[in-house]
Every structure is written in C-alpha cells, then in structure tokens.
mmCIF file of C-alpha atoms and ligand atoms in Angstrom:
data_model
loop_
_atom_site.group_PDB
_atom_site.id
_atom_site.type_symbol
_atom_site.label_atom_id
_atom_site.label_comp_id
_atom_site.label_asym_id
_atom_site.label_seq_id
_atom_site.Cartn_x
_atom_site.Cartn_y
_atom_site.Cartn_z
ATOM 1 C CA MET A 291 230.304 -32.732 -55.808
ATOM 2 C CA LYS A 292 227.286 -33.109 -53.567
ATOM 3 C CA PRO A 293 228.466 -33.617 -49.981
ATOM 4 C CA THR A 294 227.391 -36.524 -47.805
ATOM 5 C CA TYR A 295 227.407 -34.368 -44.687
ATOM 6 C CA SER A 296 226.333 -30.790 -44.063
ATOM 7 C CA ILE A 297 227.393 -29.186 -40.809
ATOM 8 C CA ILE A 298 225.358 -26.080 -39.952
ATOM 9 C CA ALA A 299 226.623 -23.522 -37.475
ATOM 10 C CA PRO A 300 224.701 -20.315 -36.667
ATOM 11 C CA ILE A 301 227.067 -17.434 -36.002
ATOM 12 C CA TYR A 302 226.277 -14.353 -33.991
ATOM 13 C CA ASN A 303 229.380 -12.412 -32.977
ATOM 14 C CA GLU A 304 231.606 -15.470 -32.674
ATOM 15 C CA GLU A 305 234.867 -14.049 -34.065
ATOM 16 C CA GLU A 306 236.893 -15.692 -31.293
ATOM 17 C CA SER A 307 235.435 -19.180 -31.772
ATOM 18 C CA LEU A 308 235.140 -19.266 -35.569
ATOM 19 C CA PRO A 309 238.684 -20.259 -36.579
ATOM 20 C CA GLU A 310 238.751 -22.965 -33.912
ATOM 21 C CA LEU A 311 235.293 -24.197 -34.973
ATOM 22 C CA TYR A 312 236.452 -24.530 -38.567
ATOM 23 C CA ARG A 313 239.665 -26.256 -37.511
ATOM 24 C CA ARG A 314 237.924 -28.821 -35.337
ATOM 25 C CA VAL A 315 235.059 -29.520 -37.718
ATOM 26 C CA LYS A 316 237.543 -30.005 -40.529
ATOM 27 C CA GLU A 317 239.704 -32.303 -38.438
ATOM 28 C CA VAL A 318 236.726 -34.473 -37.447
ATOM 29 C CA MET A 319 234.953 -34.503 -40.803
ATOM 30 C CA ASP A 320 238.100 -35.374 -42.761
ATOM 31 C CA ARG A 321 238.253 -38.529 -40.646
ATOM 32 C CA THR A 322 234.995 -39.763 -42.232
ATOM 33 C CA GLY A 323 236.690 -39.909 -45.635
ATOM 34 C CA GLU A 324 233.487 -38.628 -47.237
ATOM 35 C CA PRO A 325 232.694 -35.236 -48.752
ATOM 36 C CA TRP A 326 231.265 -32.643 -46.382
ATOM 37 C CA GLU A 327 230.352 -28.974 -46.259
ATOM 38 C CA LEU A 328 230.223 -26.439 -43.473
ATOM 39 C CA VAL A 329 227.307 -24.012 -43.754
ATOM 40 C CA LEU A 330 228.117 -20.909 -41.742
ATOM 41 C CA VAL A 331 225.084 -18.689 -41.253
ATOM 42 C CA ASP A 332 225.998 -15.198 -40.178
ATOM 43 C CA ASP A 333 223.058 -13.956 -38.137
ATOM 44 C CA GLY A 334 223.788 -10.253 -38.439
ATOM 45 C CA SER A 335 227.075 -10.246 -36.545
ATOM 46 C CA GLN A 336 228.525 -6.863 -35.689
ATOM 47 C CA ASP A 337 232.057 -8.083 -35.042
ATOM 48 C CA LYS A 338 234.568 -9.544 -37.481
ATOM 49 C CA SER A 339 232.627 -12.822 -37.896
ATOM 50 C CA THR A 340 231.184 -11.851 -41.297
ATOM 51 C CA GLU A 341 234.602 -11.098 -42.750
ATOM 52 C CA LEU A 342 236.050 -14.248 -41.175
ATOM 53 C CA ILE A 343 233.303 -16.366 -42.758
ATOM 54 C CA ARG A 344 233.994 -14.847 -46.187
ATOM 55 C CA GLU A 345 237.689 -15.480 -45.688
ATOM 56 C CA LEU A 346 237.127 -19.141 -44.730
ATOM 57 C CA ALA A 347 234.902 -19.584 -47.788
ATOM 58 C CA ARG A 348 237.630 -18.160 -50.009
ATOM 59 C CA GLN A 349 240.198 -20.572 -48.584
ATOM 60 C CA ASP A 350 238.034 -23.678 -48.532
ATOM 61 C CA GLU A 351 235.218 -24.195 -50.993
ATOM 62 C CA ARG A 352 233.549 -26.612 -48.586
ATOM 63 C CA VAL A 353 232.573 -23.618 -46.467
ATOM 64 C CA ARG A 354 229.225 -22.212 -47.595
ATOM 65 C CA PRO A 355 228.550 -18.717 -46.346
ATOM 66 C CA VAL A 356 224.982 -17.523 -45.786
ATOM 67 C CA ILE A 357 224.994 -13.928 -44.635
ATOM 68 C CA PHE A 358 221.860 -12.336 -43.201
ATOM 69 C CA ALA A 359 220.860 -8.727 -43.675
ATOM 70 C CA ARG A 360 220.347 -8.419 -39.904
ATOM 71 C CA ASN A 361 219.990 -10.479 -36.749
ATOM 72 C CA PHE A 362 217.036 -12.839 -37.114
ATOM 73 C CA GLY A 363 217.748 -15.129 -34.184
ATOM 74 C CA HIS A 364 219.350 -18.491 -33.642
ATOM 75 C CA GLN A 365 216.435 -20.698 -34.749
ATOM 76 C CA ILE A 366 215.976 -18.763 -37.990
ATOM 77 C CA ALA A 367 219.714 -18.884 -38.688
ATOM 78 C CA VAL A 368 219.662 -22.678 -38.351
ATOM 79 C CA THR A 369 216.601 -22.798 -40.627
ATOM 80 C CA ALA A 370 218.481 -20.879 -43.313
ATOM 81 C CA GLY A 371 221.376 -23.287 -42.871
ATOM 82 C CA MET A 372 219.004 -26.174 -43.518
ATOM 83 C CA ASP A 373 217.620 -24.448 -46.625
ATOM 84 C CA TYR A 374 221.119 -24.042 -48.037
ATOM 85 C CA SER A 375 222.470 -27.446 -46.971
ATOM 86 C CA ARG A 376 222.943 -30.178 -49.578
ATOM 87 C CA GLY A 377 224.174 -33.183 -47.618
ATOM 88 C CA ASP A 378 222.413 -36.521 -47.161
ATOM 89 C CA ALA A 379 222.835 -36.012 -43.434
ATOM 90 C CA VAL A 380 222.594 -32.585 -41.832
ATOM 91 C CA VAL A 381 224.174 -31.770 -38.481
ATOM 92 C CA ILE A 382 223.285 -28.688 -36.435
ATOM 93 C CA ILE A 383 226.010 -27.506 -34.101
ATOM 94 C CA ASP A 384 226.642 -24.406 -31.955
ATOM 95 C CA ALA A 385 229.507 -22.218 -33.087
ATOM 96 C CA ASP A 386 230.894 -21.736 -29.578
ATOM 97 C CA LEU A 387 232.156 -25.352 -29.437
ATOM 98 C CA GLN A 388 229.880 -26.231 -26.517
ATOM 99 C CA ASP A 389 228.849 -29.117 -28.720
ATOM 100 C CA PRO A 390 232.137 -30.931 -29.353
ATOM 101 C CA PRO A 391 232.504 -31.654 -33.101
ATOM 102 C CA GLU A 392 233.987 -35.070 -32.203
ATOM 103 C CA VAL A 393 230.476 -36.182 -31.132
ATOM 104 C CA ILE A 394 229.389 -35.835 -34.780
ATOM 105 C CA LEU A 395 231.115 -39.171 -35.436
ATOM 106 C CA ASP A 396 228.836 -40.852 -32.859
ATOM 107 C CA LEU A 397 225.802 -39.218 -34.479
ATOM 108 C CA ILE A 398 226.935 -40.473 -37.885
ATOM 109 C CA ALA A 399 227.387 -44.014 -36.529
ATOM 110 C CA LYS A 400 223.735 -44.071 -35.410
ATOM 111 C CA TRP A 401 222.614 -42.606 -38.739
ATOM 112 C CA ARG A 402 224.460 -45.434 -40.480
ATOM 113 C CA GLU A 403 222.456 -47.860 -38.329
ATOM 114 C CA GLY A 404 219.326 -46.443 -39.946
ATOM 115 C CA TYR A 405 218.112 -43.724 -37.561
ATOM 116 C CA GLU A 406 216.819 -40.619 -39.294
ATOM 117 C CA VAL A 407 217.108 -38.230 -36.363
ATOM 118 C CA VAL A 408 219.985 -38.618 -33.925
ATOM 119 C CA TYR A 409 219.841 -36.013 -31.171
ATOM 120 C CA ALA A 410 222.630 -35.372 -28.685
ATOM 121 C CA VAL A 411 221.602 -35.577 -25.037
ATOM 122 C CA ARG A 412 223.454 -33.423 -22.524
ATOM 123 C CA ALA A 413 224.553 -35.875 -19.867
ATOM 124 C CA GLU A 414 226.748 -33.264 -18.220
ATOM 125 C CA ARG A 415 227.228 -29.545 -18.641
ATOM 126 C CA GLU A 416 230.456 -27.744 -17.980
ATOM 127 C CA GLY A 417 231.191 -24.122 -17.314
ATOM 128 C CA GLU A 418 227.617 -22.912 -17.131
ATOM 129 C CA THR A 419 226.131 -21.015 -14.256
ATOM 130 C CA TRP A 420 223.880 -22.614 -11.684
ATOM 131 C CA PHE A 421 221.114 -20.307 -12.919
ATOM 132 C CA LYS A 422 221.475 -21.385 -16.552
ATOM 133 C CA LYS A 423 221.489 -25.089 -15.666
ATOM 134 C CA THR A 424 218.471 -24.841 -13.357
ATOM 135 C CA THR A 425 216.382 -22.735 -15.721
ATOM 136 C CA ALA A 426 217.323 -24.989 -18.636
ATOM 137 C CA ALA A 427 216.355 -28.127 -16.686
ATOM 138 C CA MET A 428 213.037 -26.535 -15.663
ATOM 139 C CA PHE A 429 212.399 -25.411 -19.222
ATOM 140 C CA TYR A 430 212.905 -28.902 -20.692
ATOM 141 C CA ARG A 431 210.617 -30.456 -18.084
ATOM 142 C CA LEU A 432 207.893 -27.842 -18.508
ATOM 143 C CA ILE A 433 207.877 -28.317 -22.276
ATOM 144 C CA TYR A 434 207.859 -32.078 -21.825
ATOM 145 C CA ASN A 435 204.860 -31.961 -19.524
ATOM 146 C CA ILE A 436 202.586 -29.469 -21.208
ATOM 147 C CA THR A 437 203.172 -30.006 -24.905
ATOM 148 C CA ASP A 438 201.583 -32.696 -27.007
ATOM 149 C CA ILE A 439 204.803 -34.086 -28.404
ATOM 150 C CA LYS A 440 207.438 -35.718 -26.303
ATOM 151 C CA ILE A 441 210.551 -33.699 -26.922
ATOM 152 C CA PRO A 442 213.457 -35.658 -25.394
ATOM 153 C CA LEU A 443 214.704 -34.127 -22.132
ATOM 154 C CA ASP A 444 218.023 -32.225 -21.990
ATOM 155 C CA THR A 445 218.537 -32.061 -25.725
ATOM 156 C CA GLY A 446 219.376 -28.874 -27.543
ATOM 157 C CA ASP A 447 219.592 -28.306 -31.252
ATOM 158 C CA PHE A 448 222.785 -30.359 -31.584
ATOM 159 C CA ARG A 449 221.577 -33.257 -33.738
ATOM 160 C CA LEU A 450 221.892 -35.083 -37.026
ATOM 161 C CA MET A 451 218.959 -35.287 -39.415
ATOM 162 C CA ASP A 452 218.562 -37.365 -42.517
ATOM 163 C CA ARG A 453 217.777 -35.529 -45.756
ATOM 164 C CA SER A 454 214.225 -36.952 -45.674
ATOM 165 C CA VAL A 455 213.606 -35.213 -42.338
ATOM 166 C CA VAL A 456 215.223 -31.973 -43.487
ATOM 167 C CA LYS A 457 213.007 -32.010 -46.577
ATOM 168 C CA VAL A 458 209.879 -32.175 -44.430
ATOM 169 C CA MET A 459 211.132 -29.545 -41.998
ATOM 170 C CA ASN A 460 212.037 -27.198 -44.829
ATOM 171 C CA GLN A 461 208.389 -27.299 -45.887
ATOM 172 C CA MET A 462 207.300 -26.124 -42.431
ATOM 173 C CA ARG A 463 207.608 -22.376 -42.772
ATOM 174 C CA GLU A 464 206.241 -21.246 -39.406
ATOM 175 C CA HIS A 465 207.748 -17.962 -38.259
ATOM 176 C CA HIS A 466 208.050 -18.761 -34.582
ATOM 177 C CA ARG A 467 210.256 -21.791 -34.698
ATOM 178 C CA PHE A 468 211.285 -24.301 -32.093
ATOM 179 C CA LEU A 469 213.405 -26.657 -34.148
ATOM 180 C CA ARG A 470 213.842 -29.460 -31.620
ATOM 181 C CA GLY A 471 210.055 -29.586 -31.268
ATOM 182 C CA MET A 472 209.607 -29.615 -35.027
ATOM 183 C CA SER A 473 212.161 -32.368 -35.498
ATOM 184 C CA SER A 474 210.385 -34.501 -32.875
ATOM 185 C CA TRP A 475 207.016 -33.731 -34.396
ATOM 186 C CA VAL A 476 207.908 -35.077 -37.840
ATOM 187 C CA GLY A 477 208.395 -38.597 -36.484
ATOM 188 C CA PHE A 478 210.729 -40.985 -38.345
ATOM 189 C CA ARG A 479 213.144 -43.215 -36.446
ATOM 190 C CA GLN A 480 214.812 -41.225 -33.704
ATOM 191 C CA THR A 481 217.428 -41.956 -31.113
ATOM 192 C CA GLY A 482 219.727 -40.123 -28.722
ATOM 193 C CA VAL A 483 223.461 -40.135 -28.058
ATOM 194 C CA LYS A 484 224.802 -38.928 -24.709
ATOM 195 C CA TYR A 485 227.578 -36.333 -24.591
ATOM 196 C CA LYS A 486 229.310 -33.979 -22.244
ATOM 197 C CA ARG A 487 228.477 -30.379 -23.041
ATOM 198 C CA ALA A 488 231.649 -28.335 -22.846
ATOM 199 C CA ALA A 489 232.133 -24.788 -21.679
ATOM 200 C CA ARG A 490 231.978 -21.978 -24.207
ATOM 201 C CA TYR A 491 235.256 -21.759 -26.137
ATOM 202 C CA ALA A 492 235.336 -17.968 -26.022
ATOM 203 C CA GLY A 493 233.082 -14.967 -25.633
ATOM 204 C CA GLU A 494 229.777 -14.595 -23.840
ATOM 205 C CA THR A 495 226.478 -16.392 -24.215
ATOM 206 C CA LYS A 496 224.287 -14.875 -26.925
ATOM 207 C CA TYR A 497 221.214 -16.155 -25.103
ATOM 208 C CA PRO A 498 220.339 -13.738 -22.317
ATOM 209 C CA LEU A 499 217.314 -14.465 -20.116
ATOM 210 C CA ARG A 500 215.089 -12.402 -22.429
ATOM 211 C CA LYS A 501 215.870 -14.618 -25.442
ATOM 212 C CA MET A 502 215.500 -17.767 -23.348
ATOM 213 C CA LEU A 503 212.017 -16.708 -22.239
ATOM 214 C CA LYS A 504 211.082 -15.901 -25.821
ATOM 215 C CA LEU A 505 212.197 -19.348 -26.964
ATOM 216 C CA ALA A 506 210.251 -20.952 -24.104
ATOM 217 C CA LEU A 507 207.099 -19.081 -25.167
ATOM 218 C CA THR A 508 207.630 -20.133 -28.779
ATOM 219 C CA ALA A 509 208.020 -23.740 -27.677
ATOM 220 C CA ILE A 510 204.881 -23.678 -25.551
ATOM 221 C CA THR A 511 202.615 -21.812 -27.950
ATOM 222 C CA GLY A 512 203.956 -23.762 -30.911
ATOM 223 C CA PHE A 513 203.198 -27.152 -29.457
ATOM 224 C CA SER A 514 200.428 -26.743 -26.901
ATOM 225 C CA TYR A 515 196.979 -25.249 -26.324
ATOM 226 C CA PHE A 516 197.384 -25.696 -22.593
ATOM 227 C CA PRO A 517 197.773 -21.973 -21.772
ATOM 228 C CA LEU A 518 194.558 -21.249 -23.708
ATOM 229 C CA GLN A 519 192.691 -23.935 -21.811
ATOM 230 C CA LEU A 520 193.929 -22.553 -18.510
ATOM 231 C CA ALA A 521 191.277 -19.812 -18.637
ATOM 232 C CA THR A 522 188.576 -22.474 -19.007
ATOM 233 C CA TYR A 523 189.870 -24.462 -16.040
ATOM 234 C CA ILE A 524 190.184 -21.405 -13.792
ATOM 235 C CA GLY A 525 186.728 -20.294 -14.949
ATOM 236 C CA PHE A 526 185.172 -23.603 -13.923
ATOM 237 C CA ILE A 527 186.969 -23.588 -10.590
ATOM 238 C CA SER A 528 185.944 -20.056 -9.670
ATOM 239 C CA ALA A 529 182.365 -20.554 -10.915
ATOM 240 C CA GLY A 530 182.162 -23.775 -8.895
ATOM 241 C CA LEU A 531 183.502 -22.057 -5.793
ATOM 242 C CA SER A 532 181.005 -19.192 -6.095
ATOM 243 C CA ILE A 533 178.069 -21.586 -6.435
ATOM 244 C CA LEU A 534 179.261 -23.461 -3.353
ATOM 245 C CA ALA A 535 179.650 -20.151 -1.520
ATOM 246 C CA ILE A 536 175.999 -19.089 -2.031
ATOM 247 C CA PRO A 537 174.364 -21.561 0.430
ATOM 248 C CA VAL A 538 177.263 -21.091 2.847
ATOM 249 C CA VAL A 539 176.765 -17.317 2.931
ATOM 250 C CA ILE A 540 172.950 -17.684 3.229
ATOM 251 C CA ILE A 541 173.314 -20.032 6.189
ATOM 252 C CA LEU A 542 175.926 -17.845 7.869
ATOM 253 C CA ARG A 543 173.646 -14.796 7.451
ATOM 254 C CA LEU A 544 170.641 -16.714 8.896
ATOM 255 C CA VAL A 545 172.596 -17.703 11.987
ATOM 256 C CA GLY A 546 173.614 -14.084 12.351
ATOM 257 C CA ASP A 547 177.301 -14.331 11.450
ATOM 258 C CA ASN A 548 178.781 -11.351 9.656
ATOM 259 C CA ALA A 549 181.182 -13.305 7.413
ATOM 260 C CA PHE A 550 181.942 -12.040 3.899
ATOM 261 C CA THR A 551 180.947 -8.483 4.571
ATOM 262 C CA GLY A 552 182.808 -5.295 3.989
ATOM 263 C CA GLN A 553 184.607 -3.677 1.116
ATOM 264 C CA ALA A 554 187.893 -5.521 1.557
ATOM 265 C CA THR A 555 186.320 -8.859 0.665
ATOM 266 C CA THR A 556 184.757 -7.393 -2.467
ATOM 267 C CA LEU A 557 187.928 -5.601 -3.434
ATOM 268 C CA ILE A 558 190.064 -8.724 -3.107
ATOM 269 C CA ALA A 559 187.592 -10.769 -5.159
ATOM 270 C CA VAL A 560 187.422 -8.115 -7.891
ATOM 271 C CA LEU A 561 191.190 -7.661 -8.059
ATOM 272 C CA PHE A 562 191.769 -11.397 -8.121
ATOM 273 C CA LEU A 563 189.339 -12.024 -10.940
ATOM 274 C CA GLY A 564 190.486 -8.892 -12.773
ATOM 275 C CA GLY A 565 194.029 -10.226 -12.611
ATOM 276 C CA VAL A 566 193.012 -13.644 -13.866
ATOM 277 C CA GLN A 567 191.108 -12.058 -16.743
ATOM 278 C CA LEU A 568 193.992 -9.822 -17.757
ATOM 279 C CA ILE A 569 196.417 -12.745 -17.683
ATOM 280 C CA SER A 570 194.032 -14.794 -19.837
ATOM 281 C CA LEU A 571 193.781 -11.879 -22.263
ATOM 282 C CA GLY A 572 197.577 -11.675 -22.378
ATOM 283 C CA ILE A 573 197.811 -15.385 -23.158
ATOM 284 C CA LEU A 574 195.240 -14.960 -25.925
ATOM 285 C CA GLY A 575 197.348 -12.054 -27.171
ATOM 286 C CA GLU A 576 200.423 -14.270 -27.425
ATOM 287 C CA TYR A 577 198.591 -16.648 -29.720
ATOM 288 C CA ILE A 578 196.912 -13.888 -31.735
ATOM 289 C CA GLY A 579 200.232 -12.086 -32.240
ATOM 290 C CA ARG A 580 201.619 -15.305 -33.635
ATOM 291 C CA ILE A 581 198.637 -15.777 -35.946
ATOM 292 C CA TYR A 582 199.157 -12.187 -37.113
ATOM 293 C CA ASP A 583 202.823 -12.867 -37.858
ATOM 294 C CA GLU A 584 201.876 -15.885 -39.949
ATOM 295 C CA THR A 585 199.194 -14.005 -41.937
ATOM 296 C CA LYS A 586 201.633 -11.273 -42.944
ATOM 297 C CA GLY A 587 203.501 -13.931 -44.876
ATOM 298 C CA ARG A 588 206.844 -12.194 -44.598
ATOM 299 C CA PRO A 589 209.969 -14.166 -45.434
ATOM 300 C CA LEU A 590 211.616 -15.942 -42.501
ATOM 301 C CA TYR A 591 214.919 -14.201 -43.184
ATOM 302 C CA ILE A 592 216.642 -11.949 -45.663
ATOM 303 C CA VAL A 593 220.050 -12.864 -47.031
ATOM 304 C CA ARG A 594 222.651 -10.397 -48.167
ATOM 305 C CA GLU A 595 224.905 -13.110 -49.617
ATOM 306 C CA ALA A 596 224.174 -16.781 -50.121
ATOM 307 C CA PRO A 597 225.286 -19.599 -52.422
ATOM 308 C CA GLU A 598 223.369 -19.999 -55.667
ATOM 309 C CA GLU A 599 223.044 -23.744 -55.642
ATOM 310 C CA VAL A 600 220.449 -25.317 -53.362
ATOM 311 C CA VAL A 601 218.877 -28.782 -53.279
ATOM 312 C CA GLU A 602 215.371 -27.442 -53.695
ATOM 313 C CA LYS A 603 214.028 -23.958 -53.697
ATOM 314 C CA VAL A 604 211.838 -23.391 -50.675
ATOM 315 C CA HIS A 605 209.487 -20.492 -50.454
ATOM 316 C CA ASN A 606 211.144 -18.393 -47.864
HETATM 317 N N1 LIG B 260 223.170 -17.370 -32.125
HETATM 318 C C1 LIG B 260 222.666 -16.842 -33.303
HETATM 319 N N2 LIG B 260 221.804 -15.774 -33.227
HETATM 320 C C2 LIG B 260 221.428 -15.209 -32.037
HETATM 321 C C3 LIG B 260 221.927 -15.796 -30.847
HETATM 322 C C4 LIG B 260 222.789 -16.878 -30.919
HETATM 323 O O1 LIG B 260 222.972 -17.306 -34.395
HETATM 324 O O2 LIG B 260 220.666 -14.251 -32.054
HETATM 325 C C5 LIG B 260 224.095 -18.532 -32.205
HETATM 326 C C6 LIG B 260 225.401 -18.378 -31.458
HETATM 327 O O3 LIG B 260 226.378 -17.719 -32.244
HETATM 328 C C7 LIG B 260 225.761 -19.823 -31.156
HETATM 329 C C8 LIG B 260 224.407 -20.494 -30.985
HETATM 330 O O4 LIG B 260 223.454 -19.626 -31.608
HETATM 331 O O5 LIG B 260 226.426 -20.430 -32.244
HETATM 332 C C9 LIG B 260 224.047 -20.731 -29.544
HETATM 333 O O6 LIG B 260 224.136 -19.523 -28.815
HETATM 334 P P1 LIG B 260 224.832 -19.451 -27.385
HETATM 335 O O7 LIG B 260 226.011 -20.353 -27.331
HETATM 336 O O8 LIG B 260 225.092 -18.017 -27.057
HETATM 337 O O9 LIG B 260 223.673 -20.006 -26.445
HETATM 338 P P2 LIG B 260 223.854 -20.879 -25.111
HETATM 339 O O10 LIG B 260 224.761 -22.010 -25.457
HETATM 340 O O11 LIG B 260 224.458 -19.951 -24.118
HETATM 341 O O12 LIG B 260 222.469 -21.304 -24.770
HETATM 342 MG MG1 LIG B 261 226.602 -21.843 -26.253
#
C-alpha cells in the first residue's frame, strides 16, 4: 500500500540513536491512523548503523533501507531519501532526535490546512555549544542577506513537503545541494511551525566546523552571485580612490611635501591589491569548481542496497 507519509532520516554513525528514533517515529506516526514509511538512508556509516537498519527493515516492512556505497554527505543522503520516498507528504528529520518526532503532527496539521511546505523553526536550542549557536545564527543571517531567495531564518532541514514539491525538487539534480534553499526556491504555499530543538540523543555531532563551512559555501554559491560581484565593487572603489589620489599627490609634490614616497608605500599597495586579486581568483575558483562538477555528470550518490519500487525513476 502506498503510504500517506514518508519520514526520511539520514544516518551517519547513529547506532546509539537509531532504535530510539524508530521507536519514537513509530509511536507518533501510528497516532495519525494513516499508512507511513520510514526511509532510513545509511550514508556510509562505519559503525553498526547499517546492520541495525537492515534489522529494522526485516522486522517492520514500513522501514525502507537505502544504503550508500560510501559517505556522500547529509544533503545527498536526504536527496536519496526523497528519491526513494513514496508518501503524499514527505518529512525530513535528523536521526539524532534533535528534531522531536512529535512535532511531525504539527507539520501534518498545517499540511492538512493546504500548505505545501511546512518548515520547522528553531525557537530554542538545547544542549548545543555557544559556538554552534552563534555560528549557526550568523550563517542563517548571512544567507538571508546575500542570497536572492528569502530562506526563513533559523530553520534547518526539518520540514514537511507535499509530493508536488518533492517532484519538482527531485528534478533538480545539482551536485552541490542546499535543500532548504531549494525548497524555498520552488515556491508553493509555505509556512513555519515553531519548535524547541532538543539536545542530541546520543553520540557526537557529525557536522564539524569543516562541514559547516562547506555547507555555507554551497548555500552562498548556489543561491547568489554576490561573491563574484565583490571583485567588481572592490575594483571600482580602488580605481576611484587612485584617480582621486592623482591630483592630491600632484598638489602635495608641488607644495614640496614628501607624502607617498618610499618603498613601504608601494609595497603595501602591491600586497593589498595582490591579496584582493588572489581572493577574487579563489572565489572564481569556487564557482568554476562547481561548474566542473556539474559538467562531469556523475551520479549524486551510489547505492549498495535500495528498494526496487519508486514513485518515479529520476536520473541520478
Ligand atoms: N549526517 C549524514 N551524513 C553526514 C553527516 C551527518 O547523513 O556526513 C546525518 C546525521 O546522521 C544526522 C543528520 O545528518 O542524522 C544531522 O547531523 P548532526 O546531527 O551531526 O548535525 P548537527 O545537528 O550537529 O548540525
Ligand atoms: Mg544533530
């Protein structure tokens, strides 16, 4: 039977949280009285998660295991979950129970009112470090200010999407993915539901600073040309300043002042502009690298095991 709800959880070394995740999702989803499925995407776990997922799938046919050949990253794991989901409404949730499954019922209520994307807004965050909260808050505000789409502040990937939205997103096969941006970009009727983000149930965060920075870069380059235009702005400013400096220097020389002489001045100017140029080149490189990744046309992920039946076959 085709389920009404698909719950997608990306799993990367979550052996301690998995049984509890299944238990709580089951408890909550059974309350809806409608058919549901739990798509567990194993993103190349090295612990017992893979075996646990297989075991859950054996016990309960509502669990759909998608097992990757290696670690492809959180956003790709969720993408695979969306490809293999069959429900009329699809919910993305973290496996570490930071997104309480009980909130799914609130998301469903809004979906029933006719909203096609219902995102969960973090009103409060528990058990996260000062550093994580500050960098996350800065990240959301930076993205909000420099990208062309208005991604709601303080929302993660925890959200419900109608099948019509999932269909569109499944057609968007970009390699560097920022799913919350993509799900804002598609439009449709969207609304938010506030919730209290809990502490991790067990284990450590799988998002070290390095991965957070990578996601931030993906978000910025994926939804904004601003960094590319930065070189133009700085170019105009420095060209303008130099033109203004010419008469100033001439006048100072005529009145016999020795301003702007000596090697240090030259050296500072050269190093400054050299630095600006290298940074601009680096920014260009970020975009070109991404173009290169798209032209290779490689699949987004490789599965070792996955269910046969899918709603529609998407070109990976
Ligand atoms: N995750 C994943 N692949 C990765 C990193 C993380 O599938 O390479 C999953 C992880 O198992 C969890 C979710 O993505 O279900 C969010 O990760 P985490 O809780 O570590 O991030 P945080 O909440 O600390 O930002
Ligand atoms: Mg987490």
